[in-house]
Amino acid sequence: MYVAVKGGEAAIDNAHRLLADRRRGDRAVPALTLDQIAGQLALAVDRVMAEGSLYDRRLAALAVKQARGDLIEAIFLLRAYRTTLARFGYSEPLDTGAMLVERRISACHKDLPGGQLLGPTFDYTHRLLDEGLDGDASVEAGKIRAGAAEKVVRVADILADEGLIEGDGLATGDGPGDINHTPVEFPLSRAMRLQSLSRGDEGFLLALGYSTQRGYARSHPFAGEIRIGEVEVEVFLPELGFAVPVGRVQVTECQMVNQFKGSAKVPPQFTRGYGLVFGQSERKAMAMALCDRALRAEELGEDIVAPPQDQEFVISHCDNVQATGFVEHLKLPHYVDFQAELGLVRRMRAEYEARDREVAPVREAAE
Amino acid sequence: MGEIDDIAARKDRMAVLARADAGRLRALWSALGLDPAHRRLRGPESGLVTLRGRIGGTGEPFNMGEATVTRASVILADGAVGHAMTLGREPEKTELAAIIDALCHDRDTATRIDADLVAPIRHELATADEKRRQETAATRVDFFTMVRGED
């Protein structure tokens, strides 16, 4: 028998109205504009773009506002919106070597062509709360250093000259799989894993990356290079017959360099983990690169002994929209399921107590 | 000018139009006094393009995530067809870029548009890039060695 239960419409309507009220808060305080969110909470917006897997600052800022700053909720909103848009195709691969660099550091080499460029970093701040930001004091512009532009050479290219680091390999030409269109089946190609990691939850990947450093999957990484900046996007238009520049996006790229003693398949050399994320998302790009390297265990002939090396574990659980959907669905009414389980537990309890009554007289006699 | 040069010039123009601020583009366009009759062949319509990276930076391509884009195709009265695609969701700007692309099939018009509209925007964008580069350069670490000890 199926019994439809109705009701709750008024409660839901009023709850949503109350949500809107609480979101707006004190009407005497000016409402946030999207420009303020995109400009002044830029890294929150970047995280929402990266994990929402949709590069659009204004939409991400709107999502942050609508979600009252709950970033996973904002990511959910952006993913939902993304499903409503037509897909026009694929870009040409981004050339991160041609980036307009806003930050580039390497922990491997002190002196390198292009230099160590700190950019707008939290590093070396003392992490002391700045009471001066409680207000709108004027802020100085960044300093300028004139001089000819110097090419910011990729660290991987510098190391490659000695042959002690693995190369990027050649493209197979098959075209990478797309997790948007193909049901995930393990083992996944590295390209499809990277697609999944690039939109994966920062906290989850950070914890897994951290675990690899602490000994869960042997890993001895160096931050070979981290670079942040804008890259040109080109899209091939069949009606024109050539790739058209459509604008620029900001990305963060991380090259982790890992010591590798070699295996039956590979000589001793440095191997690499790779991270590439929308926006200024340094921690995420680093965590992604650590996880990418750990997930290459099978390819490099390493024993799979820890969760970060387990494709199915990492890829199946790194998407926070899927994760929050399944965890939060527990809030939905499960009245009938629970009634069924309640009946089952009552019956088991009755059987247990009946058995106990049979056993008890025997026990008393023995005493 | 050969076909390759034509494509290079067209791409170069499209790169500038795609990055142009919509308001600035509209202002320079109005100043040109061109307003050809045109018919929409497609769009302007917004959708997604999947951005690709390369493993390790130069290896096999992989899909990184999506970006919003807007595309438009127009035809002018003389039959010239123009196309545009720009990141983001700015239909007016994208349609205007397509109209400009169509107009530039005509050499003389192209010369005028390049000089009075594309060149100023390119200059402004390059200036902004250079400012950003110089701000970044100011955060470059200049290592120096402290000499210690007796000798």
Coordinates of C-alpha atoms in Angstrom, one line a residue:
Chain A
M1 CA 0.0 0.0 0.0
Y2 CA 1.3 3.5 -0.8
V3 CA 0.1 6.3 1.3
A4 CA 0.8 9.8 0.0
V5 CA 1.4 12.2 2.8
K6 CA 0.7 15.9 2.1
G7 CA 1.3 19.0 4.0
G8 CA 4.1 21.3 4.9
E9 CA 3.7 23.7 1.9
A10 CA 2.9 26.7 4.2
A11 CA 5.8 25.8 6.5
I12 CA 8.2 25.5 3.6
D13 CA 7.1 28.8 2.1
N14 CA 7.4 30.6 5.4
A15 CA 10.8 28.9 6.0
H16 CA 12.1 30.2 2.7
R17 CA 10.7 33.7 3.4
L18 CA 12.5 33.6 6.8
L19 CA 15.7 32.5 5.1
A20 CA 15.5 35.5 2.8
D21 CA 14.9 37.8 5.8
R22 CA 17.9 36.3 7.7
R23 CA 20.1 36.5 4.6
R24 CA 19.4 40.2 4.3
G25 CA 19.9 40.7 8.0
D26 CA 19.7 44.2 9.6
R27 CA 18.0 46.5 7.0
A28 CA 20.0 49.4 8.5
V29 CA 23.2 47.8 7.1
P30 CA 23.7 48.2 3.4
A31 CA 23.2 45.1 1.3
L32 CA 26.4 43.5 -0.2
T33 CA 26.8 44.1 -3.9
L34 CA 28.2 41.4 -6.2
D35 CA 31.1 43.7 -7.0
Q36 CA 32.0 43.8 -3.4
I37 CA 31.8 40.0 -3.0
A38 CA 33.8 39.4 -6.2
G39 CA 36.3 42.1 -5.4
Q40 CA 36.8 41.7 -1.6
L41 CA 35.9 38.1 -1.0
A42 CA 37.8 37.1 -4.1
L43 CA 39.3 33.9 -2.8
A44 CA 35.9 32.6 -1.6
V45 CA 34.5 33.3 -5.1
D46 CA 37.5 31.5 -6.6
R47 CA 36.9 28.5 -4.5
V48 CA 33.2 28.4 -5.6
M49 CA 34.2 28.7 -9.2
A50 CA 36.8 25.9 -8.9
E51 CA 34.6 23.4 -7.1
G52 CA 31.5 24.5 -8.8
S53 CA 33.5 23.8 -12.0
L54 CA 32.2 26.9 -13.7
Y55 CA 34.5 29.9 -14.4
D56 CA 32.2 32.9 -14.0
R57 CA 33.1 35.3 -11.2
R58 CA 29.8 37.2 -11.2
L59 CA 27.7 34.0 -11.0
A60 CA 30.0 32.6 -8.2
A61 CA 29.7 35.9 -6.3
L62 CA 25.9 35.7 -6.6
A63 CA 26.0 32.1 -5.4
V64 CA 28.1 33.2 -2.3
K65 CA 25.5 35.9 -1.5
Q66 CA 22.5 33.6 -2.0
A67 CA 24.2 30.9 0.1
R68 CA 24.9 33.4 3.0
G69 CA 28.6 32.6 2.7
D70 CA 28.0 28.8 2.9
L71 CA 30.6 27.9 0.2
I72 CA 29.5 24.3 -0.3
E73 CA 25.9 25.5 -0.7
A74 CA 27.2 28.1 -3.2
I75 CA 29.1 25.5 -5.1
F76 CA 25.9 23.4 -5.3
L77 CA 24.0 26.4 -6.7
L78 CA 26.7 27.0 -9.3
R79 CA 26.7 23.3 -10.3
A80 CA 22.9 23.3 -10.6
Y81 CA 23.0 26.5 -12.8
R82 CA 25.8 24.9 -14.9
T83 CA 23.5 22.0 -15.9
T84 CA 21.0 24.5 -17.5
L85 CA 23.5 25.8 -20.1
A86 CA 24.1 24.4 -23.5
R87 CA 27.6 23.0 -24.1
F88 CA 29.4 24.6 -27.0
G89 CA 32.5 22.5 -27.0
Y90 CA 36.1 22.3 -25.7
S91 CA 38.8 24.9 -25.5
E92 CA 42.3 24.4 -26.9
P93 CA 44.5 23.3 -24.0
L94 CA 45.6 26.3 -21.9
D95 CA 49.3 27.2 -22.2
T96 CA 50.3 27.9 -18.6
G97 CA 53.9 28.6 -19.8
A98 CA 52.6 31.8 -21.5
M99 CA 50.8 33.0 -18.3
L100 CA 50.8 36.6 -17.3
V101 CA 52.3 35.6 -13.9
E102 CA 51.1 37.3 -10.7
R103 CA 52.9 34.9 -8.4
R104 CA 55.5 32.3 -9.0
I105 CA 57.6 30.5 -6.4
S106 CA 59.8 27.5 -6.4
A107 CA 61.1 25.6 -3.3
C108 CA 63.6 23.7 -5.5
H109 CA 65.7 26.5 -7.0
K110 CA 66.6 29.8 -5.4
D111 CA 67.8 31.5 -8.6
L112 CA 65.7 30.8 -11.6
P113 CA 64.9 32.7 -14.8
G114 CA 62.0 35.0 -14.0
G115 CA 62.8 35.0 -10.3
Q116 CA 60.8 34.2 -7.2
L117 CA 57.8 36.4 -7.5
L118 CA 55.8 36.5 -4.2
G119 CA 52.7 38.3 -5.5
P120 CA 49.7 39.0 -3.3
T121 CA 50.4 36.2 -0.7
F122 CA 49.5 35.5 2.9
D123 CA 52.9 33.9 3.3
Y124 CA 55.2 35.7 5.7
T125 CA 52.3 37.5 7.3
H126 CA 52.2 37.0 11.1
R127 CA 48.6 35.9 11.1
L128 CA 47.7 38.6 13.6
L129 CA 44.2 40.0 13.2
D130 CA 44.3 43.5 11.8
E131 CA 41.9 45.7 13.7
G132 CA 42.6 48.3 11.0
L133 CA 40.4 46.4 8.6
D134 CA 37.4 47.0 10.9
G135 CA 36.5 50.1 8.9
D136 CA 37.4 51.6 5.6
A137 CA 40.9 53.1 6.0
S138 CA 42.6 54.0 2.7
V139 CA 44.9 51.4 1.3
E140 CA 48.1 52.1 -0.7
A141 CA 48.4 50.7 -4.2
G142 CA 51.0 48.0 -4.8
K143 CA 54.6 49.1 -5.5
I144 CA 55.9 49.3 -9.0
R145 CA 59.2 48.0 -10.2
A146 CA 60.1 49.1 -13.7
G147 CA 62.4 47.2 -16.0
A148 CA 62.2 44.9 -19.0
A149 CA 60.0 41.8 -18.8
E150 CA 61.8 38.6 -18.1
K151 CA 60.4 35.3 -19.2
V152 CA 59.2 33.3 -16.2
V153 CA 60.6 29.9 -17.3
R154 CA 58.8 26.8 -16.1
V155 CA 60.8 25.0 -13.4
A156 CA 59.9 21.7 -15.0
D157 CA 61.7 22.8 -18.1
I158 CA 64.8 23.7 -16.1
L159 CA 65.0 20.3 -14.4
A160 CA 64.2 18.5 -17.6
D161 CA 67.5 19.6 -19.1
E162 CA 69.4 17.2 -16.8
G163 CA 67.1 14.3 -17.6
L164 CA 66.5 13.6 -13.9
I165 CA 62.9 14.4 -13.9
E166 CA 60.1 12.6 -15.8
G167 CA 58.7 14.4 -18.8
D168 CA 55.0 15.2 -19.4
G169 CA 54.7 12.4 -22.0
L170 CA 53.1 12.7 -25.3
A171 CA 49.4 13.2 -25.9
T172 CA 47.8 10.0 -27.1
G173 CA 45.6 11.9 -29.4
D174 CA 42.5 10.0 -28.3
G175 CA 41.1 13.0 -26.5
P176 CA 40.7 12.9 -22.8
G177 CA 37.6 11.3 -21.3
D178 CA 35.0 13.7 -19.8
I179 CA 33.4 12.8 -16.4
N180 CA 30.5 15.0 -17.4
H181 CA 29.5 12.6 -20.1
T182 CA 31.0 9.2 -19.1
P183 CA 29.9 7.2 -16.1
V184 CA 33.0 6.9 -13.8
E185 CA 34.5 3.4 -14.1
F186 CA 37.7 2.5 -12.3
P187 CA 40.6 2.5 -13.1
L188 CA 40.2 6.0 -14.4
S189 CA 42.8 7.6 -16.8
R190 CA 45.0 10.2 -15.2
A191 CA 43.3 12.9 -17.4
M192 CA 39.9 12.0 -15.9
R193 CA 41.3 11.8 -12.4
L194 CA 42.7 15.3 -12.8
Q195 CA 39.3 16.6 -14.1
S196 CA 37.7 15.1 -10.9
L197 CA 40.4 16.5 -8.6
S198 CA 40.3 19.9 -10.2
R199 CA 36.7 20.3 -8.9
G200 CA 37.2 18.2 -5.8
D201 CA 36.7 19.5 -2.3
E202 CA 39.6 21.5 -1.0
G203 CA 39.3 20.3 2.5
F204 CA 39.1 16.6 1.5
L205 CA 42.1 16.8 -0.8
L206 CA 44.0 18.9 1.7
A207 CA 43.5 16.2 4.4
L208 CA 44.5 13.4 2.0
G209 CA 47.5 15.3 0.7
Y210 CA 48.5 15.9 4.3
S211 CA 48.2 12.2 5.1
T212 CA 50.7 11.4 2.2
Q213 CA 53.2 13.7 3.9
R214 CA 52.7 12.0 7.2
G215 CA 53.5 8.6 5.8
Y216 CA 50.2 7.2 4.3
A217 CA 51.7 6.5 0.9
R218 CA 55.4 7.2 0.8
S219 CA 55.9 10.7 -0.5
H220 CA 58.7 13.2 -0.2
P221 CA 57.5 16.2 -2.2
F222 CA 59.0 19.5 -3.0
A223 CA 56.9 22.4 -4.3
G224 CA 58.7 22.5 -7.6
E225 CA 56.7 25.4 -8.8
I226 CA 53.5 27.3 -8.0
R227 CA 52.3 29.9 -10.4
I228 CA 49.2 32.0 -10.5
G229 CA 48.1 34.2 -13.3
E230 CA 46.0 34.7 -16.4
V231 CA 46.1 32.6 -19.4
E232 CA 44.5 33.1 -22.8
V233 CA 41.6 30.8 -23.8
E234 CA 41.1 29.8 -27.4
V235 CA 38.2 27.9 -28.8
F236 CA 38.2 26.3 -32.3
L237 CA 35.2 27.5 -34.2
P238 CA 34.4 25.1 -37.1
E239 CA 32.6 27.9 -39.1
L240 CA 35.9 29.8 -39.1
G241 CA 38.3 26.9 -39.3
F242 CA 40.7 28.3 -36.7
A243 CA 40.9 28.7 -32.9
V244 CA 39.5 32.1 -31.7
P245 CA 40.8 33.9 -28.6
V246 CA 37.8 34.3 -26.3
G247 CA 39.4 36.0 -23.3
R248 CA 41.5 35.1 -20.3
V249 CA 41.0 33.1 -17.1
Q250 CA 43.0 33.1 -13.9
V251 CA 44.4 29.8 -12.8
T252 CA 46.7 28.3 -10.2
E253 CA 49.2 25.7 -11.3
C254 CA 51.3 23.5 -9.0
Q255 CA 54.1 21.2 -9.9
M256 CA 55.1 18.9 -7.1
V257 CA 58.4 17.1 -7.5
N258 CA 58.7 13.8 -5.7
Q259 CA 61.8 11.7 -5.0
F260 CA 61.4 8.3 -6.6
K261 CA 63.9 5.5 -6.1
G262 CA 62.7 3.8 -9.3
S263 CA 60.9 0.5 -9.9
A264 CA 60.9 -2.3 -12.3
K265 CA 59.3 0.0 -14.9
V266 CA 61.0 3.3 -14.2
P267 CA 64.6 4.4 -13.4
P268 CA 65.4 6.5 -10.4
Q269 CA 64.3 10.0 -11.1
F270 CA 62.1 12.7 -9.8
T271 CA 58.4 12.1 -10.6
R272 CA 55.7 14.8 -10.6
G273 CA 52.3 15.4 -9.3
Y274 CA 50.2 18.1 -11.1
G275 CA 47.6 20.5 -9.9
L276 CA 45.6 23.1 -12.0
V277 CA 42.7 25.0 -10.5
F278 CA 40.5 28.0 -11.4
G279 CA 41.3 31.3 -9.8
Q280 CA 43.8 32.0 -7.0
S281 CA 43.6 28.6 -5.2
E282 CA 47.1 27.8 -4.1
R283 CA 46.3 25.4 -1.2
K284 CA 43.9 23.5 -3.4
A285 CA 46.4 23.2 -6.3
M286 CA 49.1 21.9 -3.9
A287 CA 46.7 19.4 -2.4
M288 CA 45.6 18.3 -5.9
A289 CA 49.2 17.8 -7.0
L290 CA 49.9 15.6 -3.9
C291 CA 46.8 13.5 -4.5
D292 CA 47.6 13.2 -8.3
R293 CA 51.0 11.9 -7.4
A294 CA 49.7 9.4 -4.8
L295 CA 47.1 8.2 -7.3
R296 CA 49.8 7.3 -9.8
A297 CA 51.0 4.4 -7.5
E298 CA 49.9 1.7 -9.9
E299 CA 51.4 3.4 -13.0
L300 CA 54.8 3.7 -11.1
G301 CA 54.8 0.2 -9.7
E302 CA 54.3 1.3 -6.1
D303 CA 52.4 -0.8 -3.5
I304 CA 48.9 0.5 -2.8
V305 CA 48.9 0.7 1.0
A306 CA 47.0 3.9 1.9
P307 CA 43.7 5.7 1.1
P308 CA 45.3 8.5 -1.0
Q309 CA 46.5 5.9 -3.5
D310 CA 43.1 4.3 -3.9
Q311 CA 41.4 5.8 -6.9
E312 CA 38.0 4.6 -6.0
F313 CA 38.3 6.0 -2.5
V314 CA 39.6 9.4 -3.5
I315 CA 37.7 10.0 -6.7
S316 CA 34.3 8.7 -5.4
H317 CA 34.5 10.9 -2.3
C318 CA 36.2 14.1 -3.4
D319 CA 33.1 15.8 -4.9
N320 CA 31.5 17.9 -2.2
V321 CA 28.2 18.3 -4.1
Q322 CA 27.8 14.5 -4.2
A323 CA 29.0 14.2 -0.6
T324 CA 26.7 16.8 0.8
G325 CA 23.8 15.5 -1.2
F326 CA 24.1 12.0 0.3
V327 CA 24.9 13.2 3.8
E328 CA 22.2 15.8 3.9
H329 CA 19.5 13.6 2.3
L330 CA 19.4 12.0 5.8
K331 CA 17.4 15.0 6.8
L332 CA 14.6 14.1 4.5
P333 CA 11.6 12.3 5.9
H334 CA 12.4 8.6 6.3
Y335 CA 9.2 7.9 8.3
V336 CA 8.2 4.7 6.5
D337 CA 11.8 3.3 6.5
F338 CA 12.0 4.1 10.2
Q339 CA 8.7 2.5 11.0
A340 CA 9.8 -0.7 9.2
E341 CA 13.1 -0.7 11.2
L342 CA 11.3 0.0 14.4
G343 CA 9.1 -3.0 13.8
L344 CA 12.1 -5.1 13.1
V345 CA 13.9 -4.0 16.3
R346 CA 10.8 -4.6 18.4
R347 CA 10.5 -8.1 17.0
M348 CA 14.2 -8.9 17.6
R349 CA 13.9 -7.4 21.1
A350 CA 10.9 -9.6 21.9
E351 CA 12.8 -12.7 20.6
Y352 CA 15.8 -11.8 22.7
E353 CA 13.7 -11.3 25.9
A354 CA 11.9 -14.6 25.3
R355 CA 15.2 -16.4 24.9
D356 CA 16.4 -14.7 28.1
R357 CA 13.4 -15.9 30.0
E358 CA 14.1 -19.5 28.9
V359 CA 17.7 -19.3 29.9
A360 CA 17.2 -17.4 33.3
P361 CA 15.5 -20.3 35.3
V362 CA 18.4 -22.6 34.3
R363 CA 20.9 -20.1 35.4
E364 CA 19.2 -19.6 38.8
A365 CA 19.1 -23.4 39.3
A366 CA 22.8 -23.7 38.7
E367 CA 23.5 -21.0 41.2
Chain B
M1 CA 48.3 40.2 -47.5
G2 CA 48.1 36.4 -47.6
E3 CA 45.4 34.3 -46.0
I4 CA 47.6 33.4 -43.1
D5 CA 48.1 37.1 -42.3
D6 CA 44.4 37.7 -42.7
I7 CA 43.7 35.0 -40.1
A8 CA 46.4 36.4 -37.8
A9 CA 45.0 39.9 -38.0
R10 CA 41.4 38.6 -37.4
K11 CA 42.5 36.6 -34.4
D12 CA 44.4 39.5 -33.0
R13 CA 41.3 41.7 -33.3
M14 CA 39.1 39.1 -31.8
A15 CA 41.5 38.7 -28.8
V16 CA 41.2 42.4 -28.1
L17 CA 37.4 42.6 -28.6
A18 CA 36.9 39.5 -26.3
R19 CA 38.8 41.2 -23.4
A20 CA 37.4 44.7 -24.0
D21 CA 35.3 46.3 -21.3
A22 CA 31.7 46.3 -22.7
G23 CA 31.2 50.0 -21.9
R24 CA 34.4 51.1 -23.4
L25 CA 33.8 49.1 -26.6
R26 CA 30.3 50.6 -26.9
A27 CA 31.7 54.1 -26.5
L28 CA 34.4 53.7 -29.2
W29 CA 31.9 52.0 -31.5
S30 CA 29.5 54.9 -31.2
A31 CA 32.3 57.3 -32.0
L32 CA 33.0 55.5 -35.2
G33 CA 29.5 56.3 -36.5
L34 CA 29.2 52.9 -38.1
D35 CA 25.9 51.2 -37.6
P36 CA 25.3 48.7 -40.4
A37 CA 22.1 46.8 -40.9
H38 CA 22.6 43.2 -39.8
R39 CA 20.7 40.1 -39.3
R40 CA 21.3 37.5 -36.6
L41 CA 22.4 34.1 -37.9
R42 CA 22.9 32.7 -34.5
G43 CA 22.6 34.0 -31.0
P44 CA 23.8 36.0 -29.2
E45 CA 23.5 33.0 -26.8
S46 CA 25.3 32.0 -23.7
G47 CA 26.5 28.5 -23.0
L48 CA 29.5 26.5 -21.7
V49 CA 32.9 25.7 -23.0
T50 CA 35.0 23.1 -21.3
L51 CA 38.4 24.4 -20.6
R52 CA 41.3 22.1 -21.1
G53 CA 44.7 22.0 -19.4
R54 CA 47.6 19.7 -20.1
I55 CA 49.0 17.1 -17.7
G56 CA 52.1 18.6 -16.2
G57 CA 51.6 21.7 -18.2
T58 CA 52.7 20.3 -21.6
G59 CA 51.4 16.7 -21.7
E60 CA 48.2 15.1 -22.6
P61 CA 45.1 17.3 -22.5
F62 CA 42.5 16.9 -19.7
N63 CA 39.2 18.7 -19.0
M64 CA 39.6 21.1 -16.2
G65 CA 36.1 22.6 -15.9
E66 CA 33.6 24.7 -17.6
A67 CA 33.4 28.5 -18.3
T68 CA 30.5 30.6 -19.4
V69 CA 30.8 31.9 -23.0
T70 CA 28.6 33.9 -25.3
R71 CA 28.6 33.5 -29.1
A72 CA 27.0 35.4 -31.9
S73 CA 27.0 35.2 -35.7
V74 CA 25.7 38.0 -37.9
I75 CA 25.3 38.7 -41.6
L76 CA 25.4 42.2 -43.1
A77 CA 23.4 43.5 -46.0
D78 CA 26.4 43.0 -48.3
G79 CA 26.5 39.3 -47.3
A80 CA 29.6 39.6 -45.1
V81 CA 29.4 37.2 -42.1
G82 CA 30.9 37.8 -38.8
H83 CA 31.5 35.6 -35.7
A84 CA 32.4 36.2 -32.1
M85 CA 32.8 34.2 -28.9
T86 CA 33.7 35.8 -25.6
L87 CA 34.1 34.5 -22.1
G88 CA 31.2 35.5 -19.8
R89 CA 27.6 36.4 -20.4
E90 CA 27.6 39.7 -22.3
P91 CA 25.3 39.3 -25.3
E92 CA 25.4 42.9 -26.5
K93 CA 29.2 43.0 -26.4
T94 CA 29.5 39.7 -28.2
E95 CA 27.0 40.7 -30.9
L96 CA 28.9 43.9 -31.5
A97 CA 32.1 41.9 -31.8
A98 CA 30.5 39.8 -34.4
I99 CA 29.3 42.9 -36.3
I100 CA 32.8 44.3 -36.2
D101 CA 34.2 41.0 -37.4
A102 CA 31.8 41.1 -40.4
L103 CA 32.7 44.7 -41.2
C104 CA 36.4 43.9 -41.2
H105 CA 36.0 41.7 -44.3
D106 CA 36.2 45.1 -46.1
R107 CA 39.9 46.2 -46.1
D108 CA 39.3 49.9 -45.7
T109 CA 36.7 49.5 -42.9
A110 CA 39.1 47.1 -41.2
T111 CA 41.9 49.6 -41.3
R112 CA 39.6 52.3 -39.8
I113 CA 38.3 50.0 -37.1
D114 CA 41.7 48.8 -36.2
A115 CA 43.1 52.3 -35.9
D116 CA 40.2 53.9 -34.1
L117 CA 38.7 51.1 -32.0
V118 CA 41.0 48.1 -31.7
A119 CA 44.3 49.9 -31.3
P120 CA 43.2 52.1 -28.3
I121 CA 41.6 49.1 -26.5
R122 CA 44.7 47.0 -27.2
H123 CA 46.9 49.8 -25.8
E124 CA 44.7 50.1 -22.6
L125 CA 44.8 46.3 -22.1
A126 CA 48.6 46.2 -22.6
T127 CA 49.0 49.1 -20.1
A128 CA 47.0 47.3 -17.5
D129 CA 49.0 44.1 -18.1
E130 CA 52.3 46.0 -17.8
K131 CA 51.1 47.6 -14.6
R132 CA 50.3 44.2 -13.1
R133 CA 53.6 42.8 -14.3
Q134 CA 55.5 45.7 -12.6
E135 CA 53.5 45.3 -9.4
T136 CA 54.4 41.6 -9.4
A137 CA 58.1 42.5 -10.2
A138 CA 58.1 44.6 -7.0
T139 CA 57.5 41.4 -5.0
R140 CA 60.5 39.6 -6.6
V141 CA 63.0 38.3 -4.0
D142 CA 66.5 39.7 -4.4
F143 CA 68.7 37.2 -2.7
F144 CA 71.9 38.4 -1.2
T145 CA 74.6 36.6 0.7
M146 CA 75.8 37.8 4.1
V147 CA 79.5 37.4 4.4
R148 CA 80.4 35.9 7.8
G149 CA 83.5 34.8 9.6
E150 CA 87.1 36.2 9.9
D151 CA 88.5 35.9 6.4

